[in-house]
Coordinates of C-alpha atoms and ligand atoms in Angstrom, one line a residue:
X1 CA -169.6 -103.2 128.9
X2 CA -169.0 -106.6 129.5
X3 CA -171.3 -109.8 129.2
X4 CA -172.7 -112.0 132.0
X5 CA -171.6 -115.0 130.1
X6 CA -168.4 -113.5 128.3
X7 CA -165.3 -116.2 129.2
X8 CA -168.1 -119.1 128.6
X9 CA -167.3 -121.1 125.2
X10 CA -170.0 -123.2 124.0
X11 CA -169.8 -125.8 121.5
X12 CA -173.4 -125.7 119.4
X13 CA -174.6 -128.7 118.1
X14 CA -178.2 -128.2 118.2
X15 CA -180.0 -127.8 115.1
X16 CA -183.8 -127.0 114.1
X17 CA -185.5 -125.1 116.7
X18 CA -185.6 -126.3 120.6
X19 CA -181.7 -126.1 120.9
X20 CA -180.8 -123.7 119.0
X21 CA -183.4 -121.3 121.3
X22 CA -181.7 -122.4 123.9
X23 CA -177.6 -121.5 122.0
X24 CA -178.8 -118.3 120.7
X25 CA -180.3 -117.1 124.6
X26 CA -177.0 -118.0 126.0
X27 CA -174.9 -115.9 123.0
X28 CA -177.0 -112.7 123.7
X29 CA -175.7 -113.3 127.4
X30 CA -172.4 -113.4 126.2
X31 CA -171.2 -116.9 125.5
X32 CA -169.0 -117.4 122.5
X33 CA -171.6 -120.1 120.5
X34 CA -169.7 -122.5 118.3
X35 CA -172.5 -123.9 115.9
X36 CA -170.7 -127.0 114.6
X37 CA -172.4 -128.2 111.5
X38 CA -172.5 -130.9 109.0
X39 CA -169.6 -130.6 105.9
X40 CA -171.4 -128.4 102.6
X41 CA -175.0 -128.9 104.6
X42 CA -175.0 -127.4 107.4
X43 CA -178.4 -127.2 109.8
X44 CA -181.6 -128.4 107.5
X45 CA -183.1 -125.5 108.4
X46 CA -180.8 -123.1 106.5
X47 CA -182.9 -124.3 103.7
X48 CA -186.8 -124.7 105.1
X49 CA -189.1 -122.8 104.4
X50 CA -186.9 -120.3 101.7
X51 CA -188.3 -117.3 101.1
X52 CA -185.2 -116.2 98.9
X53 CA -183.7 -118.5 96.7
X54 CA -180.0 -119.7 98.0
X55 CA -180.7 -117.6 100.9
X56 CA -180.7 -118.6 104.6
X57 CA -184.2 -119.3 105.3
X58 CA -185.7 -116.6 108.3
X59 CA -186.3 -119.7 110.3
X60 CA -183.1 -120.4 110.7
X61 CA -181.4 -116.6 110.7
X62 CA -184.2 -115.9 113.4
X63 CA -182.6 -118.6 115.5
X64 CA -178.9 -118.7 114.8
X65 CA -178.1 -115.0 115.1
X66 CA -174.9 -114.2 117.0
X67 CA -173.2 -117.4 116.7
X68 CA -170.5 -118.5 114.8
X69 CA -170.8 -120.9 112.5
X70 CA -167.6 -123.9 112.1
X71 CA -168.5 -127.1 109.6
X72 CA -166.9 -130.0 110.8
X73 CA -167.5 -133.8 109.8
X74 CA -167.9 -135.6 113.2
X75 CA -167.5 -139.1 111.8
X76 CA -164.2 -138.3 109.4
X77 CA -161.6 -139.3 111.7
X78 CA -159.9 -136.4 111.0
X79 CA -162.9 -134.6 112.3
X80 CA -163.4 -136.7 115.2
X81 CA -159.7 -135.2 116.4
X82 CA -160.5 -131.9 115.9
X83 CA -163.9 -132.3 118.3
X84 CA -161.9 -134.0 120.6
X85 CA -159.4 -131.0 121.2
X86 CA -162.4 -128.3 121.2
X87 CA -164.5 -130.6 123.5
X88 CA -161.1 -130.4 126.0
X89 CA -161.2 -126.4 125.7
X90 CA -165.1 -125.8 126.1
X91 CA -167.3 -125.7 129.2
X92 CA -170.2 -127.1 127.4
X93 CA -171.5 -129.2 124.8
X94 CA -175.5 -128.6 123.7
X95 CA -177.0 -130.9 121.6
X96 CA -180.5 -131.9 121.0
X97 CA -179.8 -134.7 117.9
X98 CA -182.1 -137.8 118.0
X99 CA -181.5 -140.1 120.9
X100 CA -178.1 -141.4 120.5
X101 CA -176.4 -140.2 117.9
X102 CA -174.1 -138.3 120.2
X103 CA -172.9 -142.1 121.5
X104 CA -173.1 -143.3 117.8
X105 CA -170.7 -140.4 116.8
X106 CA -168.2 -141.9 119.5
X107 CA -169.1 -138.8 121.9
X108 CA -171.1 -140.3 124.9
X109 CA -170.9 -139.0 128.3
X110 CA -168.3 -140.8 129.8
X111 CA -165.7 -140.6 126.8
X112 CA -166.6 -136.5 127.0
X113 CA -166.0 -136.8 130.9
X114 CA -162.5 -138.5 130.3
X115 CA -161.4 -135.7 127.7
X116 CA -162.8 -133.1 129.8
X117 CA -164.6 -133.5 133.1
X118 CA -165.2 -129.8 133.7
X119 CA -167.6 -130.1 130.3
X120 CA -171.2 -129.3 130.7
X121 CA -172.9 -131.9 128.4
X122 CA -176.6 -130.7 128.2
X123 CA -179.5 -132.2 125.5
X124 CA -183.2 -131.4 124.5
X125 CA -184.6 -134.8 124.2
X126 CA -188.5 -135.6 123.4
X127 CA -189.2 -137.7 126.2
X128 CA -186.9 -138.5 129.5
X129 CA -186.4 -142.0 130.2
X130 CA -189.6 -144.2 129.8
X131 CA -191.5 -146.5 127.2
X132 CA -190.8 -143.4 124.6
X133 CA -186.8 -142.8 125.3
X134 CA -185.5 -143.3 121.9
X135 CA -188.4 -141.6 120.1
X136 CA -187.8 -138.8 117.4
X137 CA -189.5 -135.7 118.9
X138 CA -191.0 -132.3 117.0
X139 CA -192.8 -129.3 118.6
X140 CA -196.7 -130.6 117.9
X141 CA -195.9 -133.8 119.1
X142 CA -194.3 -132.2 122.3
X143 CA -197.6 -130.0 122.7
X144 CA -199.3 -133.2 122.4
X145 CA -197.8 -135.4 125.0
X146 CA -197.2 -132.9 127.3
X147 CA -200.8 -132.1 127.9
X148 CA -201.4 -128.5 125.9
X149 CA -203.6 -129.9 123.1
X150 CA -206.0 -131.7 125.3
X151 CA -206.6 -128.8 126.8
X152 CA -206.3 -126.1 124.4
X153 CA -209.5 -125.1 121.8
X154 CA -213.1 -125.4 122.3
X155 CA -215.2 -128.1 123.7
X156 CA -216.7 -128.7 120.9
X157 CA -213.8 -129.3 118.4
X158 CA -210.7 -131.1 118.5
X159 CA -207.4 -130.7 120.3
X160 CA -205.9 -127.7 119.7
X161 CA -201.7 -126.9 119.2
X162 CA -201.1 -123.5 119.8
X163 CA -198.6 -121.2 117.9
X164 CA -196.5 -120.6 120.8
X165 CA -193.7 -123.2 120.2
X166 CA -193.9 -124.7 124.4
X167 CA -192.2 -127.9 123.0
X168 CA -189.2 -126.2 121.0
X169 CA -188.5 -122.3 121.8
X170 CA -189.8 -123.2 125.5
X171 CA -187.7 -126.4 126.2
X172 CA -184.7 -124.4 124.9
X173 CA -185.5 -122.0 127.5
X174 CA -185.3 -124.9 130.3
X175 CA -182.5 -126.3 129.1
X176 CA -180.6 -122.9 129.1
X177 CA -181.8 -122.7 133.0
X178 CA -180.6 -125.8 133.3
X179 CA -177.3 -124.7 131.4
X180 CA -176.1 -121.7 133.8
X181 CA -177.4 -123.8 136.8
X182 CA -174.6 -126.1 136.2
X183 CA -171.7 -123.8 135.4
X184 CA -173.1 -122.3 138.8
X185 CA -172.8 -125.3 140.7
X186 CA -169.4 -126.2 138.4
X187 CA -168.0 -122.9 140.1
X188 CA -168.0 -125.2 143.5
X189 CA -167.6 -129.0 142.3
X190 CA -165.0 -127.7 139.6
X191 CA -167.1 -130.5 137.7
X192 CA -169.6 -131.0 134.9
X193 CA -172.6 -133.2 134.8
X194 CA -175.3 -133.9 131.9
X195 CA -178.5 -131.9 131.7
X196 CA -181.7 -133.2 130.0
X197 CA -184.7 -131.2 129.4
X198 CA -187.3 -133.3 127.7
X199 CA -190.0 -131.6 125.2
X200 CA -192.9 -133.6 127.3
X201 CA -191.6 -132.7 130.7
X202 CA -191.0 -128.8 129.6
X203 CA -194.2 -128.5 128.0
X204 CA -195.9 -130.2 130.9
X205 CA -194.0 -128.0 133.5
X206 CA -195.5 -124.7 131.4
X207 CA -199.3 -126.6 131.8
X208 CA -199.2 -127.2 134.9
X209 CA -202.4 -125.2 136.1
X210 CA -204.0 -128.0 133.9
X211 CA -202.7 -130.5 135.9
X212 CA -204.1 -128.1 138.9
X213 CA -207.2 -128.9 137.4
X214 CA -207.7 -132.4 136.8
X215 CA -207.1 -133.0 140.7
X216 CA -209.9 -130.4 141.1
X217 CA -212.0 -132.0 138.5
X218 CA -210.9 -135.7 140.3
X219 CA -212.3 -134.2 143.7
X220 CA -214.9 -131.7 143.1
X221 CA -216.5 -133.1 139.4
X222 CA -216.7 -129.7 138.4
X223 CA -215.0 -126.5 137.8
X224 CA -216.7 -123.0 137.7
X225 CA -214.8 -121.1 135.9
X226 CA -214.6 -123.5 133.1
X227 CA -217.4 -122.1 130.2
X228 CA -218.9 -125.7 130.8
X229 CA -220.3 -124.7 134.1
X230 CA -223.4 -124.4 134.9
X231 CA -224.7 -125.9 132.2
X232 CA -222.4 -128.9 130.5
X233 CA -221.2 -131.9 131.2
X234 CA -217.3 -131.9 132.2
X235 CA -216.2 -135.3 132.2
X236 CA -213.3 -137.2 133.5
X237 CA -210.5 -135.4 132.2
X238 CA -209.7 -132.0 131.8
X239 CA -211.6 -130.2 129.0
X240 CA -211.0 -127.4 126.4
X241 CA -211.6 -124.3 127.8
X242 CA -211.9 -122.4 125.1
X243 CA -210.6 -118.8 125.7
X244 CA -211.7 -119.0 129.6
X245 CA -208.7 -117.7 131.5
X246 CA -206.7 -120.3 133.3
X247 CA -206.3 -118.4 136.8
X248 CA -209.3 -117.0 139.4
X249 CA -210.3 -114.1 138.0
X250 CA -212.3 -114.9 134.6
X251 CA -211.7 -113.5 131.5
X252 CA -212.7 -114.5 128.1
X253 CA -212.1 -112.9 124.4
X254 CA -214.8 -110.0 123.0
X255 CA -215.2 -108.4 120.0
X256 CA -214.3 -105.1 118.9
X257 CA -215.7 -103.1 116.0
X258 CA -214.5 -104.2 112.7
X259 CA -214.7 -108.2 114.0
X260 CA -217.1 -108.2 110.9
X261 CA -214.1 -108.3 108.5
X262 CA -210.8 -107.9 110.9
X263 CA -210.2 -111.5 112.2
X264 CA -208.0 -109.9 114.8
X265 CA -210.9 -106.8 115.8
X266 CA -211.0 -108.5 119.4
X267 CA -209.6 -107.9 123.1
X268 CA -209.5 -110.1 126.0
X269 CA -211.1 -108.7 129.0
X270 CA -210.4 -109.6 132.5
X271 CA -213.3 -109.5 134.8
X272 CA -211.1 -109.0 137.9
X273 CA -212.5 -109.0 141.6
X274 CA -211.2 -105.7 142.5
X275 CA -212.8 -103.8 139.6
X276 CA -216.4 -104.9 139.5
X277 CA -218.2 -101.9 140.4
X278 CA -216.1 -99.9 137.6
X279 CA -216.8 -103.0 135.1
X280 CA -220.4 -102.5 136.2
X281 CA -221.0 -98.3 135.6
X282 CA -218.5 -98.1 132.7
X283 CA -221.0 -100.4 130.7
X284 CA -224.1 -99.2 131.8
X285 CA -225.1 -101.7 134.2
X286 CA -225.4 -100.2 137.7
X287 CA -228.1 -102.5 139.0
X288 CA -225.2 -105.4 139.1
X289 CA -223.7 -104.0 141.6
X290 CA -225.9 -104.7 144.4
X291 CA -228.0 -107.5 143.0
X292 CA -226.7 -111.0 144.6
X293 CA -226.7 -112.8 141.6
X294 CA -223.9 -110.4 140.6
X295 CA -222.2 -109.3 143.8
X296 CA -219.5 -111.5 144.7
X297 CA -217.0 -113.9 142.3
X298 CA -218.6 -116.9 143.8
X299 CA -222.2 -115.5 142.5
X300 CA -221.4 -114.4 139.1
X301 CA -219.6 -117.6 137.8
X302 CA -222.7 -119.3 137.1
X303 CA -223.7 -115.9 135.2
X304 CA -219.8 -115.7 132.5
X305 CA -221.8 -115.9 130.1
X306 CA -224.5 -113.3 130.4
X307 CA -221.5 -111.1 132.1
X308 CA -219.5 -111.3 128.8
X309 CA -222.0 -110.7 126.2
X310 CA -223.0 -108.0 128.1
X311 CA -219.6 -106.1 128.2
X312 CA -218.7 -107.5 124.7
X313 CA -222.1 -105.2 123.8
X314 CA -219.5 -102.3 125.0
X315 CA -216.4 -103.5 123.3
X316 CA -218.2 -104.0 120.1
X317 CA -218.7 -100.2 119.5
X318 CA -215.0 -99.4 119.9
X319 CA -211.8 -100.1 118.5
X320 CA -209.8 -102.6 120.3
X321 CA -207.1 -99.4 120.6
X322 CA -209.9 -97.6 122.1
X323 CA -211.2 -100.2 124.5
X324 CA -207.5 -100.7 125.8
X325 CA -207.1 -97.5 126.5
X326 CA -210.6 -96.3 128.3
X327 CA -210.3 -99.9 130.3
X328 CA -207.0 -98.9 131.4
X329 CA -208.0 -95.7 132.7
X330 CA -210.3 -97.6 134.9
X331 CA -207.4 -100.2 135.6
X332 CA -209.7 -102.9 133.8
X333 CA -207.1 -105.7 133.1
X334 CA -207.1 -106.1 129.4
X335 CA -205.5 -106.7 126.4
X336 CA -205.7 -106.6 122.4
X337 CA -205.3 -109.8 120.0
X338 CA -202.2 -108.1 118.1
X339 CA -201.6 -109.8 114.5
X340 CA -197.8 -110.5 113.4
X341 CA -198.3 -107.7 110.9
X342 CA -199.2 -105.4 113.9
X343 CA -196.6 -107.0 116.0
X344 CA -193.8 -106.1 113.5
X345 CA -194.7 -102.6 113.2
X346 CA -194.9 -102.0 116.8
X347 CA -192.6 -99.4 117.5
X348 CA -192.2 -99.6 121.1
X349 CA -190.3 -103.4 120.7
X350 CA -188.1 -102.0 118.0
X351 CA -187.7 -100.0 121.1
X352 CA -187.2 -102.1 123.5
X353 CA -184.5 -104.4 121.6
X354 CA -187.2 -107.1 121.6
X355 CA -187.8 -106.9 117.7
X356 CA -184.8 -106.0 116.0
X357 CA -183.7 -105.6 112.6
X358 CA -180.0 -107.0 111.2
X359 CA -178.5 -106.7 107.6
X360 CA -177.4 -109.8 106.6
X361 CA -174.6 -110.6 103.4
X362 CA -176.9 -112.6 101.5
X363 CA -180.7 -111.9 102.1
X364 CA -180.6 -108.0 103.2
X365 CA -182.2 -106.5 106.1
X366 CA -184.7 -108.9 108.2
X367 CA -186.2 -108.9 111.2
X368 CA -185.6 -110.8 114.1
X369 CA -186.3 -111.3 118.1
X370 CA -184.0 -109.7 120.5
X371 CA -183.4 -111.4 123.8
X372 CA -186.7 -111.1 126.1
X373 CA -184.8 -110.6 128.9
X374 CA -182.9 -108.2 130.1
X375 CA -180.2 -107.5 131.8
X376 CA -179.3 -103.5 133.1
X377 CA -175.2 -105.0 133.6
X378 CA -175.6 -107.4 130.3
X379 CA -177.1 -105.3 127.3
X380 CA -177.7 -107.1 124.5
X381 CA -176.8 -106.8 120.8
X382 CA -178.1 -108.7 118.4
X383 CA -176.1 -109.5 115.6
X384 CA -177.0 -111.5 112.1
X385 CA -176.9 -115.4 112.1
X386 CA -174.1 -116.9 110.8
X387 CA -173.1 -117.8 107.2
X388 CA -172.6 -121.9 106.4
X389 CA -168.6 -122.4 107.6
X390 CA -167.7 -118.6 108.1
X391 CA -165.7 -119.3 111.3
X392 CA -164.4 -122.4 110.3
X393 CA -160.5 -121.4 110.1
X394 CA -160.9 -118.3 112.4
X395 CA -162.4 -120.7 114.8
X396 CA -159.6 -123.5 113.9
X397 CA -157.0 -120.9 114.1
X398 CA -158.3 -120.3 117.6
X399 CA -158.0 -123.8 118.7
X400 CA -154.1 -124.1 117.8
X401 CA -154.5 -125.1 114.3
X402 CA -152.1 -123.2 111.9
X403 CA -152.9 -122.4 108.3
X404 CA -151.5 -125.9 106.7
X405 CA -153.3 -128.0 109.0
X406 CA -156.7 -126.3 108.3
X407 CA -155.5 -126.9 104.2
X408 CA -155.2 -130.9 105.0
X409 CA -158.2 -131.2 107.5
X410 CA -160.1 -129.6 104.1
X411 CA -158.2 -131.7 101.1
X412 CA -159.2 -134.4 103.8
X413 CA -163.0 -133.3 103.9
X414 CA -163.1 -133.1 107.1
X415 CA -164.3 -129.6 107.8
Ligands
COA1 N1 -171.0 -134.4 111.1 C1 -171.4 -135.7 110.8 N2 -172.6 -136.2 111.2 C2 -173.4 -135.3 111.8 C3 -173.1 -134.0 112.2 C4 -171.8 -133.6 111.8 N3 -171.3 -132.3 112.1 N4 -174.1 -133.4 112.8 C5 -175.1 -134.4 112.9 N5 -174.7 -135.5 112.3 C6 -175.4 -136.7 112.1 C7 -175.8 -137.3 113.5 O1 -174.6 -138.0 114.0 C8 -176.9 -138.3 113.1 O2 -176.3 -139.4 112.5 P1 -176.8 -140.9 112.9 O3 -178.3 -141.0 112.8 O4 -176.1 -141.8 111.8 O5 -176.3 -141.2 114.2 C9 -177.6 -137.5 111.9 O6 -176.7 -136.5 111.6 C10 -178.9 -136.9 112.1 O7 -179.2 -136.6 113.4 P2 -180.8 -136.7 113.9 O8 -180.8 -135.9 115.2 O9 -181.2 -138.1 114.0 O10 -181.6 -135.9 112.8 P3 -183.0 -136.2 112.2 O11 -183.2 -135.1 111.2 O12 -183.2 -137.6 111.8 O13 -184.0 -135.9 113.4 C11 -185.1 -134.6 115.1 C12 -184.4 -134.6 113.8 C13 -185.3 -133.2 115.5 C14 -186.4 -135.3 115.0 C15 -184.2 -135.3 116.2 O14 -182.9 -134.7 116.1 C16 -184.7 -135.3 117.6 O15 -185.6 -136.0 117.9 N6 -184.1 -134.5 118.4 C17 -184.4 -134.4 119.8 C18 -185.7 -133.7 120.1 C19 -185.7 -132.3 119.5 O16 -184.9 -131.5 119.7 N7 -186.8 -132.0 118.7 C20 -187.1 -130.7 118.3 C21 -186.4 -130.3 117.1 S1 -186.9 -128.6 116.8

């Protein structure tokens, strides 16, 4: 079957995390990824975080896989001429190196426009343009700027990062958007343009019910689902809201039996609208349901508290297995906090294709992510990341370069 992006050639030049999200999305689609990398180096995380010796690291397998990997010195003149020829036969150059190093390697927009003006020329940057332009950028200090770890934790501690990587994995995911959005509109203009998706805008675009909020707090001085209500002091800004759920129907995080020695033994439970009465009987209190302090939303947010230690008395004396699956029967909106280890093991995403497991050359068999969304016309298979250089001369070969001129570009160091 063919893929949605098949016919698309991409030249990689991201590195670390946010772009190469981003590469490795638009690969499972179908896009022939070209990671160029640096000459006996390669992308620094190839060796972060080992844990083999002289093997690939996970981080970067788990980020690189089908893509094809070509090393190429992009400031050996040599090497310049070889970018220039794939730049005129790609549709699109990714990048996400520090701000300007792309113009410092000779390779701005316009010079990429005059070699090719069909090219796509898209960057993760930290910050658009503003006071912080030309700063150096990494995932906390996205989370940071962007508004997450103000507002993530508990009131009572410090900001919070969370392990969800918004500023990295989830700016990739913009940019790629922001990728297939252009070759759209290309199909119309028969042009390219530049596409920028900074860390702080992405991770601010994923917070924006926290930006919701502060107008709220800015009219109102107060917000009742927020665990500060009735009782605390809120503010001027928006504060941590510990596990409260961000929406309209409250929710909070309960233990389950085991919490004593499982740090994991809990289960978020949603204490939807709809399902009251049923929240009511299943743990034993009746009398809520037609008492006023309890009947409607409105009444029982000044009550969370006394709400959720009451139902966390019924979670406590089950499994968080067998709370999910009596609350489900009742349509309860729930949901249990599944470690990594239980996460790996999980059968039904080895199922799915959204944990999958690829043999590699060097490090054996490990496990990686599949693509999260799928396609019923665009299946995809995940296949291991590439070696350092393995497509160099099929790539070269590819790009009209015969077995002599791939000899001299190497005497000449160039790839
Ligand atoms: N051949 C020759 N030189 C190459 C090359 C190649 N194939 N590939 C990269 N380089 C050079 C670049 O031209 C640059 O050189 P210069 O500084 O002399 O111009 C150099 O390698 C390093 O690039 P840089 O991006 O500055 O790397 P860094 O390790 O100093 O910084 C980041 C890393 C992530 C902080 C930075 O790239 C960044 O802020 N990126 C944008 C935001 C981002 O994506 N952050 C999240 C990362 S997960």
């Amino acid at each position: 079957m063919g893929k949605a992006l098949d016919g698309v050639r991409i030249l990689d030049f991201t590195h670390v995390q946010s772009g190469p999200t981003c590469t490795q999305l638009l690969a499972w689609f179908g896009a022939d990824v070209i990671k160029v990398e640096r000459v006996g180096a390669g992308d620094i995380t190839r060796e972060q975080l080992r844990d083999i010796p002289d093997a690939d690291s996970l981080y970067f397998t788990m980020l690189n896989g089908n893509k094809r990997s070509v090393t190429l010195d992009t400031k050996n003149p040599h090497g310049k001429r070889v970018l220039e020829r794939m730049i005129r036969d790609c549709d699109v150059l990714v990048e996400n190196f520090a701000p300007g190093a792309l113009e410092r390697m000779g390779f701005g927009w316009e010079r990429i426009q005059t070699l090719n003006p069909r090219m796509i020329v898209a960057s993760v940057k930290g910050f658009g343009p503003g006071p912080y332009e030309d700063c150096k950028v990494y995932e906390n200090v996205a989370q940071c700027v962007g508004g997450a770890a103000s507002t993530t934790g508990f009131d009572d501690g410090p900001p919070v990062v969370t392990g969800a990587q918004i500023g990295d994995s989830g700016t990739g995911l913009h940019l790629a958007l922001g990728i297939v959005t252009a070759l759209f509109q290309r199909e119309h203009t028969g042009r390219g343009q530049k596409v920028l998706a900074a860390m702080q805008d992405g991770v601010l675009n994923l917070c924006r019910v926290k930006l919701r909020d502060q107008q709220r707090l800015d009219r109102t001085g107060v917000m009742k689902e927020y665990p500060q209500y009735p009782n605390d002091d809120f503010g001027d800004a928006v504060p941590r809201a510990g596990n409260a759920s961000g929406g309209g129907q409250p929710g909070w995080i309960l233990k389950c039996k085991g919490w004593e020695t499982d740090p994991n033994a809990y289960i978020y439970f949603i204490a939807q609208a709809p399902v009251w009465e049923r929240i009511c009987k299943l743990i034993g209190r009746e009398e809520w349901i037609g008492d006023p302090r309890y009947a409607t939303p409105n009444s029982r947010l000044p009550h969370l508290k006394e709400i959720f230690a009451e139902i966390e008395r019924w979670t406590m004396n089950r499994t968080k297995f067998d709370a999910m699956a009596v609350l489900n029967r009742y349509d309860i909106p729930c949901g249990p906090i599944l470690s990594m280890k239980e996460i790996a093991s999980d059968e039904s995403l080895r199922t799915s294709g959204t944990i999958v497991e690829v043999e590699h050359p060097v490090r054996g068999k490990y496990l990686t992510v599949g693509n999260p969304i799928k396609l019923s016309d665009s299946p995809t298979e995940v296949t291991r990341s590439p070696l350092l250089g393995e497509h160099t001369d099929e790539v070269l070969a590819e790009f009209g370069y015969s077995n002599d001129e791939i000899r001299s570009l190497r005497v000449a160091g160039a790839i």
